[in-house]
PDB file of C-alpha atoms in Angstrom:
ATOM      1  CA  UNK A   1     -10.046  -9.277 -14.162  1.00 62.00           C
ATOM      2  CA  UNK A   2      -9.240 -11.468 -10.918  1.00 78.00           C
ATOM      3  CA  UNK A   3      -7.180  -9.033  -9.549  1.00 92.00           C
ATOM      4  CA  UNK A   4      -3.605  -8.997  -8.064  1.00 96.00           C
ATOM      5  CA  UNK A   5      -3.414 -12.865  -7.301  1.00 96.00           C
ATOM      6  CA  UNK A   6      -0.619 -13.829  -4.901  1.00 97.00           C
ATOM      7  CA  UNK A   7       0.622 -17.399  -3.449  1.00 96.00           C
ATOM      8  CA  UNK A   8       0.486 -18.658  -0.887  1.00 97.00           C
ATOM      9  CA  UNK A   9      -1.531 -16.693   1.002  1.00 96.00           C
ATOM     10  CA  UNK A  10       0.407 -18.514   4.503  1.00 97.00           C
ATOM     11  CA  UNK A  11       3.365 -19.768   4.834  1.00 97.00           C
ATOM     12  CA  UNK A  12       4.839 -21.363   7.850  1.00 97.00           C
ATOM     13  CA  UNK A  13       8.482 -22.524   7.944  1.00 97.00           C
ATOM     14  CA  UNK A  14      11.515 -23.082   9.807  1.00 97.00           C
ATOM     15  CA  UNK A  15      14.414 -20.885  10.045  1.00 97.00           C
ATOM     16  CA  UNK A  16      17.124 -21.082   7.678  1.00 97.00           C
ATOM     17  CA  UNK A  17      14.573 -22.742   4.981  1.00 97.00           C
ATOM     18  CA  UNK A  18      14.409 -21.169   1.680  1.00 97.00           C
ATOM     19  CA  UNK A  19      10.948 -19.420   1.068  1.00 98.00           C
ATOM     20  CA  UNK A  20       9.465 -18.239  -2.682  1.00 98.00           C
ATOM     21  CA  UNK A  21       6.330 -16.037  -2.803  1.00 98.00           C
ATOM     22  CA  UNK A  22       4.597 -15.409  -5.943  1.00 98.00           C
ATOM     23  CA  UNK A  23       2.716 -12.784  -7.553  1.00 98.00           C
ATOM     24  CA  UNK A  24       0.577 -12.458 -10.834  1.00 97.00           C
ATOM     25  CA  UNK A  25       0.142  -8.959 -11.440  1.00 97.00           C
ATOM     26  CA  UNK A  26      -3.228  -7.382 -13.079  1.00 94.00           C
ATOM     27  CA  UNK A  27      -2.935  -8.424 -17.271  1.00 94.00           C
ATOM     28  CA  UNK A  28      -1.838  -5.348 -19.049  1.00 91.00           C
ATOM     29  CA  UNK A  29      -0.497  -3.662 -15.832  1.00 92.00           C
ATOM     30  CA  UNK A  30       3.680  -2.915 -16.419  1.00 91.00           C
ATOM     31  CA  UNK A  31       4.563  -1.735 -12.855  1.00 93.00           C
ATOM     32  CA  UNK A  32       4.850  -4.419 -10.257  1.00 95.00           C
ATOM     33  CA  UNK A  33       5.801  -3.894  -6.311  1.00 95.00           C
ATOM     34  CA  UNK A  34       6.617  -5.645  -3.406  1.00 97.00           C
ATOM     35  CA  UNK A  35       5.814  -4.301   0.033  1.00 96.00           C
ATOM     36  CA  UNK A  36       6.318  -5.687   3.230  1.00 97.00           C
ATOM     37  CA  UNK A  37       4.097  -4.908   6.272  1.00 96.00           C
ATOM     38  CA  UNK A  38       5.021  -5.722   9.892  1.00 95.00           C
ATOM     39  CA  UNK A  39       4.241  -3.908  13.469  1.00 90.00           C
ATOM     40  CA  UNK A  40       7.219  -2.077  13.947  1.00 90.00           C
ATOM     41  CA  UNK A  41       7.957  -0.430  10.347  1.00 90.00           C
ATOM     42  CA  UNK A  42       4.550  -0.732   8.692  1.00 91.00           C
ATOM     43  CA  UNK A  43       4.265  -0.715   4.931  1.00 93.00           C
ATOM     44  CA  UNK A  44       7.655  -0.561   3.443  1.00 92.00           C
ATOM     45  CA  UNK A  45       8.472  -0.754  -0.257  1.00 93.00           C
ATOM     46  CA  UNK A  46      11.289  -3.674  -1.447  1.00 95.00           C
ATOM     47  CA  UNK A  47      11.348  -3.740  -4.837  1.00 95.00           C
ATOM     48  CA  UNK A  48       9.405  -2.516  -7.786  1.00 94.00           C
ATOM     49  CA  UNK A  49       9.798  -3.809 -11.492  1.00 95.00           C
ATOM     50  CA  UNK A  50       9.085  -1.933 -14.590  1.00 92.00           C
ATOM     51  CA  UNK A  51       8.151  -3.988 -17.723  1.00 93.00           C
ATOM     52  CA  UNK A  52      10.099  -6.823 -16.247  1.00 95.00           C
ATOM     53  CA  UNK A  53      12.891  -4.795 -15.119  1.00 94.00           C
ATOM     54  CA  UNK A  54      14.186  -4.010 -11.571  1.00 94.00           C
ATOM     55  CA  UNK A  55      14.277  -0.333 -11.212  1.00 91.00           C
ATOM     56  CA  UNK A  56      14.505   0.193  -7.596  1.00 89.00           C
ATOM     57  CA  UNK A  57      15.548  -2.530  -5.260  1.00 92.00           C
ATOM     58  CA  UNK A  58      16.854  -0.472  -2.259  1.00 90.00           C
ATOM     59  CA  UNK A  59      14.137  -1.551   0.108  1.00 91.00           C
ATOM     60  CA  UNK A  60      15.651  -5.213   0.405  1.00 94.00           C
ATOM     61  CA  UNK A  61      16.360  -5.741   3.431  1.00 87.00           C
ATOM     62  CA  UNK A  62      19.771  -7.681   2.354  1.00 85.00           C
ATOM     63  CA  UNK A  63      21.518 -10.224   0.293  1.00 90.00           C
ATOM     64  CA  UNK A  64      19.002 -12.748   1.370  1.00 95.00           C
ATOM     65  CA  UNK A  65      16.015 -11.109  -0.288  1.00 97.00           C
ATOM     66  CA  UNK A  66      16.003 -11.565  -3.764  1.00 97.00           C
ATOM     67  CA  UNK A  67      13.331 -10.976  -6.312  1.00 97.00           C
ATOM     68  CA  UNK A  68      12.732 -11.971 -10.584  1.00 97.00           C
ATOM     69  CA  UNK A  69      10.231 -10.905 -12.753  1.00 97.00           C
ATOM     70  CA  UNK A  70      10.941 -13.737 -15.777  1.00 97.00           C
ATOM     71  CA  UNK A  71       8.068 -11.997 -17.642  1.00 95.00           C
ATOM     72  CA  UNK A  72       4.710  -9.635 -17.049  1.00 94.00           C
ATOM     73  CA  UNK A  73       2.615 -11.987 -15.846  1.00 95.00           C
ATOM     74  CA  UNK A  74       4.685 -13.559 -12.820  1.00 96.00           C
ATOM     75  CA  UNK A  75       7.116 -12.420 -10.335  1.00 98.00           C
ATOM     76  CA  UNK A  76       8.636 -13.779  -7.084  1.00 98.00           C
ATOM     77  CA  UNK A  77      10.068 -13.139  -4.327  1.00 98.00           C
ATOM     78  CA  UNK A  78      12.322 -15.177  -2.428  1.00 98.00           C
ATOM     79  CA  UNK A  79      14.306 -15.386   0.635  1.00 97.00           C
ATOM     80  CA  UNK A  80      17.481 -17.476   1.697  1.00 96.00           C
ATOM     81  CA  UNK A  81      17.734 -18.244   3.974  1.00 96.00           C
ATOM     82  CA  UNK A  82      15.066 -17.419   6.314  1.00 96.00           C
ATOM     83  CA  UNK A  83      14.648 -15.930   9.510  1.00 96.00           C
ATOM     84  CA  UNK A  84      12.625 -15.153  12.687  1.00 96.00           C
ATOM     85  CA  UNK A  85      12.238 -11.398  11.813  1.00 95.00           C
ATOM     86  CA  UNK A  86      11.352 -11.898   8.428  1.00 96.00           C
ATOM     87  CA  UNK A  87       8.130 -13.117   9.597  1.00 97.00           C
ATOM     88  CA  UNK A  88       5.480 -10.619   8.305  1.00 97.00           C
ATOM     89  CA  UNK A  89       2.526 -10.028   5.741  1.00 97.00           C
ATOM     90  CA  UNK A  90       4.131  -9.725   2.350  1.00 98.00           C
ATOM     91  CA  UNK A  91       1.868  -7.676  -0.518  1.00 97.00           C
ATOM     92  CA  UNK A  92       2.432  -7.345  -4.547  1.00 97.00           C
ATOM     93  CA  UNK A  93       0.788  -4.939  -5.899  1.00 96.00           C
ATOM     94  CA  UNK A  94       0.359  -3.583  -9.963  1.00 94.00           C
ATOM     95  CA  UNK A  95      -0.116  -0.687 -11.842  1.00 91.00           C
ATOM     96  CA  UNK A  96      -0.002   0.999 -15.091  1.00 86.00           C
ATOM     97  CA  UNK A  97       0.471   4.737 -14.878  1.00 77.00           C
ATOM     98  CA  UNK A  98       1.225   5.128 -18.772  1.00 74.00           C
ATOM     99  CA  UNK A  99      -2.401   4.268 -19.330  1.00 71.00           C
ATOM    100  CA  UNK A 100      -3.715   6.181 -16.261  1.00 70.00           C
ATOM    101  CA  UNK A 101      -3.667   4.066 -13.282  1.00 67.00           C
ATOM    102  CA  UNK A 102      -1.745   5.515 -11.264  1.00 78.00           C
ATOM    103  CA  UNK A 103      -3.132   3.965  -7.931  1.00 84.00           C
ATOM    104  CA  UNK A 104      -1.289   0.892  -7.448  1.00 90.00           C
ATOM    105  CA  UNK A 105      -3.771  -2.452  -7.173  1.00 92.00           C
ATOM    106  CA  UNK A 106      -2.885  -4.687  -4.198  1.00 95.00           C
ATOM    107  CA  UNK A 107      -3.005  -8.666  -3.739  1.00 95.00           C
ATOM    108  CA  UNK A 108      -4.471 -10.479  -0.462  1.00 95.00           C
ATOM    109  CA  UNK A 109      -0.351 -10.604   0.942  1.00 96.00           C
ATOM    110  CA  UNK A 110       1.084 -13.590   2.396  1.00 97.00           C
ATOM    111  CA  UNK A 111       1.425 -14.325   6.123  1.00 97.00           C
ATOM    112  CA  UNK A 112       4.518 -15.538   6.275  1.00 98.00           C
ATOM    113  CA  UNK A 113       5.540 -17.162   9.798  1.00 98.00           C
ATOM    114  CA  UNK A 114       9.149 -18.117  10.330  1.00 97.00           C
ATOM    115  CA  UNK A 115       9.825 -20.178  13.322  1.00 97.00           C
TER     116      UNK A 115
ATOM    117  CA  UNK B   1      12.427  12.874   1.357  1.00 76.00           C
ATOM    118  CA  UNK B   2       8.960  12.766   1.771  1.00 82.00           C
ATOM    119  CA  UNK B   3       7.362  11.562   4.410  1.00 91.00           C
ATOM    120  CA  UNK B   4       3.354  10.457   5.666  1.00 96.00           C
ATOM    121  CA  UNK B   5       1.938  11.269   9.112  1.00 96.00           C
ATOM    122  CA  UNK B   6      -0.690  10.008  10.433  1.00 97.00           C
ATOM    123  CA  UNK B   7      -1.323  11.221  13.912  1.00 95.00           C
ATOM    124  CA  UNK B   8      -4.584   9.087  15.273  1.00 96.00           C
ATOM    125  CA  UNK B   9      -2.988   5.183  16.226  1.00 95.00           C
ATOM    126  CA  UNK B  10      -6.897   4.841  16.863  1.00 97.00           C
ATOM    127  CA  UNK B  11     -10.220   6.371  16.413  1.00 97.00           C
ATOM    128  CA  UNK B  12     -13.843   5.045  17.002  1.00 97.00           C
ATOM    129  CA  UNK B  13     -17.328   6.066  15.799  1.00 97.00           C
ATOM    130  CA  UNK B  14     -20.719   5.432  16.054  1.00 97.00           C
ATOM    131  CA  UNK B  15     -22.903   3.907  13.306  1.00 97.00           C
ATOM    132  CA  UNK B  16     -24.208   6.354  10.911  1.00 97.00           C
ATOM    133  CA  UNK B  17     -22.243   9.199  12.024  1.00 97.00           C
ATOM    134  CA  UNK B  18     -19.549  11.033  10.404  1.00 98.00           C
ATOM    135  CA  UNK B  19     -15.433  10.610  11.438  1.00 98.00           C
ATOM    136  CA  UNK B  20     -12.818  12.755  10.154  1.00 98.00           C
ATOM    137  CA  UNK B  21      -9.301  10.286  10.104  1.00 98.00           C
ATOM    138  CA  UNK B  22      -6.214  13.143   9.613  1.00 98.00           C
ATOM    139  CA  UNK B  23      -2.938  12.825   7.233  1.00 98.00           C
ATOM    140  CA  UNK B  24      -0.206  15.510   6.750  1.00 97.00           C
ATOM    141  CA  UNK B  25       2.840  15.026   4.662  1.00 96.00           C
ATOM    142  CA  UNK B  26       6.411  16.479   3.914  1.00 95.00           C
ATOM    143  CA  UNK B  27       7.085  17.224   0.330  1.00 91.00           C
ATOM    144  CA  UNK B  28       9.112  19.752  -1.607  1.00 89.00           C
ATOM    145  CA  UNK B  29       7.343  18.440  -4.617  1.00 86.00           C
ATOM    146  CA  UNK B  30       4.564  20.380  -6.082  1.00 84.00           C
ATOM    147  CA  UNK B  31       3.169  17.581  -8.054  1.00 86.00           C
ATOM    148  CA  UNK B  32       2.344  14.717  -6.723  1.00 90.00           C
ATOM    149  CA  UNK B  33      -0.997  12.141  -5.594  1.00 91.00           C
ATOM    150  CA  UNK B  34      -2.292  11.464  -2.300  1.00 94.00           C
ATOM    151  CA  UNK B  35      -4.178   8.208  -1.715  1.00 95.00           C
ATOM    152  CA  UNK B  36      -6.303   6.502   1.048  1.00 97.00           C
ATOM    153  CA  UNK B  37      -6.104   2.873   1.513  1.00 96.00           C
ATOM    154  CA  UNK B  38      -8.471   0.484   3.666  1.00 97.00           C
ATOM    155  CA  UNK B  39      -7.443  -2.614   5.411  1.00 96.00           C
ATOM    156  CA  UNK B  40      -9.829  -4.430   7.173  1.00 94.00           C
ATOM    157  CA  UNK B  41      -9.459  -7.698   9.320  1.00 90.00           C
ATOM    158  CA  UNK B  42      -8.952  -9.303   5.766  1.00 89.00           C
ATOM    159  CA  UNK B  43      -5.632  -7.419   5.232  1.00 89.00           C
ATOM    160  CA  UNK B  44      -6.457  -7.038   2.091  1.00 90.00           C
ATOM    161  CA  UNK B  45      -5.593  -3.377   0.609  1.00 93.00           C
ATOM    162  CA  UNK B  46      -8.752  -1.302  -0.972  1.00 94.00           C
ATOM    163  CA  UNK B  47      -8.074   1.907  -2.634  1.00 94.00           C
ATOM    164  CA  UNK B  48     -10.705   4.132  -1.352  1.00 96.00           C
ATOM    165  CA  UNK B  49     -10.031   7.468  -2.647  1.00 95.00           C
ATOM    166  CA  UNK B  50      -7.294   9.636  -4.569  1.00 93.00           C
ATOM    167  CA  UNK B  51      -6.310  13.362  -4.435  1.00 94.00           C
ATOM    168  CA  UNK B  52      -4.231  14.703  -7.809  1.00 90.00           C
ATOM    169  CA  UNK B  53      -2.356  17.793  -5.906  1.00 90.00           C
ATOM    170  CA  UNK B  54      -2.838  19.914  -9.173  1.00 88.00           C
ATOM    171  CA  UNK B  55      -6.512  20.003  -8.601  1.00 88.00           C
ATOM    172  CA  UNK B  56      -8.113  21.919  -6.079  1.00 85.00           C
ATOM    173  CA  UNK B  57     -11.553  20.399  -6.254  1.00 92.00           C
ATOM    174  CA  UNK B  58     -11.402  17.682  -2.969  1.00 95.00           C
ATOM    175  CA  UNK B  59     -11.902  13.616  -4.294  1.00 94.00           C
ATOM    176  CA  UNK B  60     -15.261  12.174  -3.278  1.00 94.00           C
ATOM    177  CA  UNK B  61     -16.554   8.606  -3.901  1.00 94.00           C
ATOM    178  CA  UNK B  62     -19.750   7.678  -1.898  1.00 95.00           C
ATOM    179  CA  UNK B  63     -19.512   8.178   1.462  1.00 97.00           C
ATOM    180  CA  UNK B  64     -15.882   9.160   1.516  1.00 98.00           C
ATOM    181  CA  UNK B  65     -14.349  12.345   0.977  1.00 97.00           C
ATOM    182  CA  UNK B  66     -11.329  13.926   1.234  1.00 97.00           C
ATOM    183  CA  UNK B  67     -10.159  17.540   3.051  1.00 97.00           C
ATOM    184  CA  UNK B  68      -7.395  18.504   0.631  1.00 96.00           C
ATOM    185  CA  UNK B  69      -5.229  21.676   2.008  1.00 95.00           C
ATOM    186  CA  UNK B  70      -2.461  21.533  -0.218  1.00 93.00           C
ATOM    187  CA  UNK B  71      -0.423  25.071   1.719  1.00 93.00           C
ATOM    188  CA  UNK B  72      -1.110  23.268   5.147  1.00 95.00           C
ATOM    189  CA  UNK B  73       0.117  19.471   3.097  1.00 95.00           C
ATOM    190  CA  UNK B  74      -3.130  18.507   4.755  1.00 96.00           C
ATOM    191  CA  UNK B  75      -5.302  15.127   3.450  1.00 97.00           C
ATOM    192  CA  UNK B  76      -7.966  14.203   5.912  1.00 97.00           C
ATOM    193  CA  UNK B  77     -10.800  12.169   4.999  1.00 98.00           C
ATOM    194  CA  UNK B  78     -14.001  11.852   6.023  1.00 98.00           C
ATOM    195  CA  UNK B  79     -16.511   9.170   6.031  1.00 98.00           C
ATOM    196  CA  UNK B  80     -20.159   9.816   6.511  1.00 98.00           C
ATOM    197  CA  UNK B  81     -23.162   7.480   7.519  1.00 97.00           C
ATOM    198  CA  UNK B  82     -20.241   5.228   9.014  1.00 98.00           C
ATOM    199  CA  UNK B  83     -21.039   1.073   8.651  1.00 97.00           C
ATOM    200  CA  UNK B  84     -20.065  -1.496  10.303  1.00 97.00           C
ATOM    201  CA  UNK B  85     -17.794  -2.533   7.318  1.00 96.00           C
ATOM    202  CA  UNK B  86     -16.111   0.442   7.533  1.00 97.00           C
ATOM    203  CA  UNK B  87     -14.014  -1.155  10.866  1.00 97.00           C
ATOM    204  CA  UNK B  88     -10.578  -1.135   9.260  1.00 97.00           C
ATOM    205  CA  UNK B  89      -7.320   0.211   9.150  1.00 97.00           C
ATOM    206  CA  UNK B  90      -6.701   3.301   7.060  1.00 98.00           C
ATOM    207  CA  UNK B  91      -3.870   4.279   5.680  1.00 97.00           C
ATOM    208  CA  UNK B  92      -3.134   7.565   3.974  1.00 97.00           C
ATOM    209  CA  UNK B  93       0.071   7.494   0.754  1.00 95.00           C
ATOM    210  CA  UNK B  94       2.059   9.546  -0.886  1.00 94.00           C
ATOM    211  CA  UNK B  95       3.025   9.481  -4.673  1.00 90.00           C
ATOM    212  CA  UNK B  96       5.468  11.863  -6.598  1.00 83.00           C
ATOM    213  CA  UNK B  97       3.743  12.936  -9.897  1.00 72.00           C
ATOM    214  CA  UNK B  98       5.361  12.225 -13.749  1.00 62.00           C
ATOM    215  CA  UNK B  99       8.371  10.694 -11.698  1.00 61.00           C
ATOM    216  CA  UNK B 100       9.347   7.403 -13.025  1.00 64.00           C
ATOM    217  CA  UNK B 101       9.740   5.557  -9.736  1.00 68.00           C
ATOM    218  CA  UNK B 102       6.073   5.692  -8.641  1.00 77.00           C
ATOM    219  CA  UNK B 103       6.477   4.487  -5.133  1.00 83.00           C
ATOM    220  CA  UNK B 104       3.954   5.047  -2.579  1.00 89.00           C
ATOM    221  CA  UNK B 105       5.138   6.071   0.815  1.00 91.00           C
ATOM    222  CA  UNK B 106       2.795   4.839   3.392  1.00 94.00           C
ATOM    223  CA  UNK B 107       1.699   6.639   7.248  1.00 95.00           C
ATOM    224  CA  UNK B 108       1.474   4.337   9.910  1.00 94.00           C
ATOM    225  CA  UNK B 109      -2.737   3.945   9.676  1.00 96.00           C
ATOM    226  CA  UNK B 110      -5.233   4.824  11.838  1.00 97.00           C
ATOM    227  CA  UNK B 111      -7.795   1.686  13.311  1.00 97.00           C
ATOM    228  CA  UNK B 112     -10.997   2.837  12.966  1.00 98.00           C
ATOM    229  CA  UNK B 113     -13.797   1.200  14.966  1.00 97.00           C
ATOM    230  CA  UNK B 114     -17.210   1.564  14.304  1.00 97.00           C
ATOM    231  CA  UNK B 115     -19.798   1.051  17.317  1.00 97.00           C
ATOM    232  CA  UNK B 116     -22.764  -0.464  16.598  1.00 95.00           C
TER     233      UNK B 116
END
């Protein structure tokens, strides 16, 4: 399996721009995350989806996070509009604790830069 | 709530000798998984090893091992024969057991060095 795969892995823009980050979770896995990792708070959890289903979505920061998961194979996450302090390395990660993974798989992030 | 601590901001080490990085956590919960994450300069995340709190035999795999002390909510690990590819940043998580949310809660790493 290729792994978590995640796009773009950089992503430069200006503020108030409307940013979409993807994610293609591990095939078969039905638990899907989205972590954000910057300086000041570290690794923080934003949303996680259960077969395609938000289940907890109290990490987002605020109304201009939002995130879909139109089916098991693809999720993004997007942001409108942008901002300076949104600028940080955003992960997916997968996992499939009914069938005994319970460690979550991460992707390579994306650097996201917003100027 | 539960929470990760990770006390070392930074540690170094010489090749080929042995460094112990330190985690303690906060839980009420009596089930529950412990995990140990590497980051090197890649960013990319690497599951290195994973503690299930019901068992009281400590995780190895390889060079890595784990000091589990569940009364203390200890989780140290220790890496032996350190490489050069071991430079990273390690970070030690949390997971509640046969709970449907599954979320890890993360420390705040340790950067590990390793001297040539």
């Amino acid at each position: 399996d290729a792994g978590v795969i995640q796009s773009p892995r950089h992503e430069v823009t200006e503020m108030g721009q409307e940013v979409t980050l993807r994610c293609k979770p591990i095939s078969g896995h039905d638990y899907l995350f989205w972590y954000r990792q910057t300086m000041m708070r570290g690794l923080e959890l934003l949303i996680y989806f259960n077969n395609n289903v938000p289940i907890d979505d109290s990490g987002m920061p605020e109304d201009r996070f939002s995130a879909k998961m139109p089916n098991a194979s693809f999720s993004t996450l997007k942001i409108q509009p942008s901002e300076p302090r949104d600028s940080a390395v955003y992960f997916c990660a997968s996992s499939s604790p009914g069938q005994g993974v319970d460690e979550q798989y991460f992707g390579p992030g994306t650097r996201l830069t917003v100027t | 709530a539960q929470t990760v601590t990770q006390s070392q901001p930074e540690m170094s080490v010489q090749e080929a000798e042995t460094v112990t990085l330190s985690c303690t956590y906060d839980t009420s919960e009596s089930n529950y998984y412990l995990f140990w994450y590497k980051q090197p300069p890649s960013r990319q995340m690497i599951l290195v090893i994973r503690q299930e709190a019901y068992k009281q035999q400590n995780a190895t795999e390889n060079r890595f091992s784990v000091n589990f002390q569940k009364a203390a909510k200890s989780f140290s690990l220790k890496i032996s024969d350190s490489q050069l590819g071991d430079t990273a940043m390690y970070f030690c998580a949390f997971m509640k057991h046969l709970d449907s949310s599954y979320k890890l809660i993360f420390g705040s790493g340790t950067r590990l060095l390793v001297r040539p």
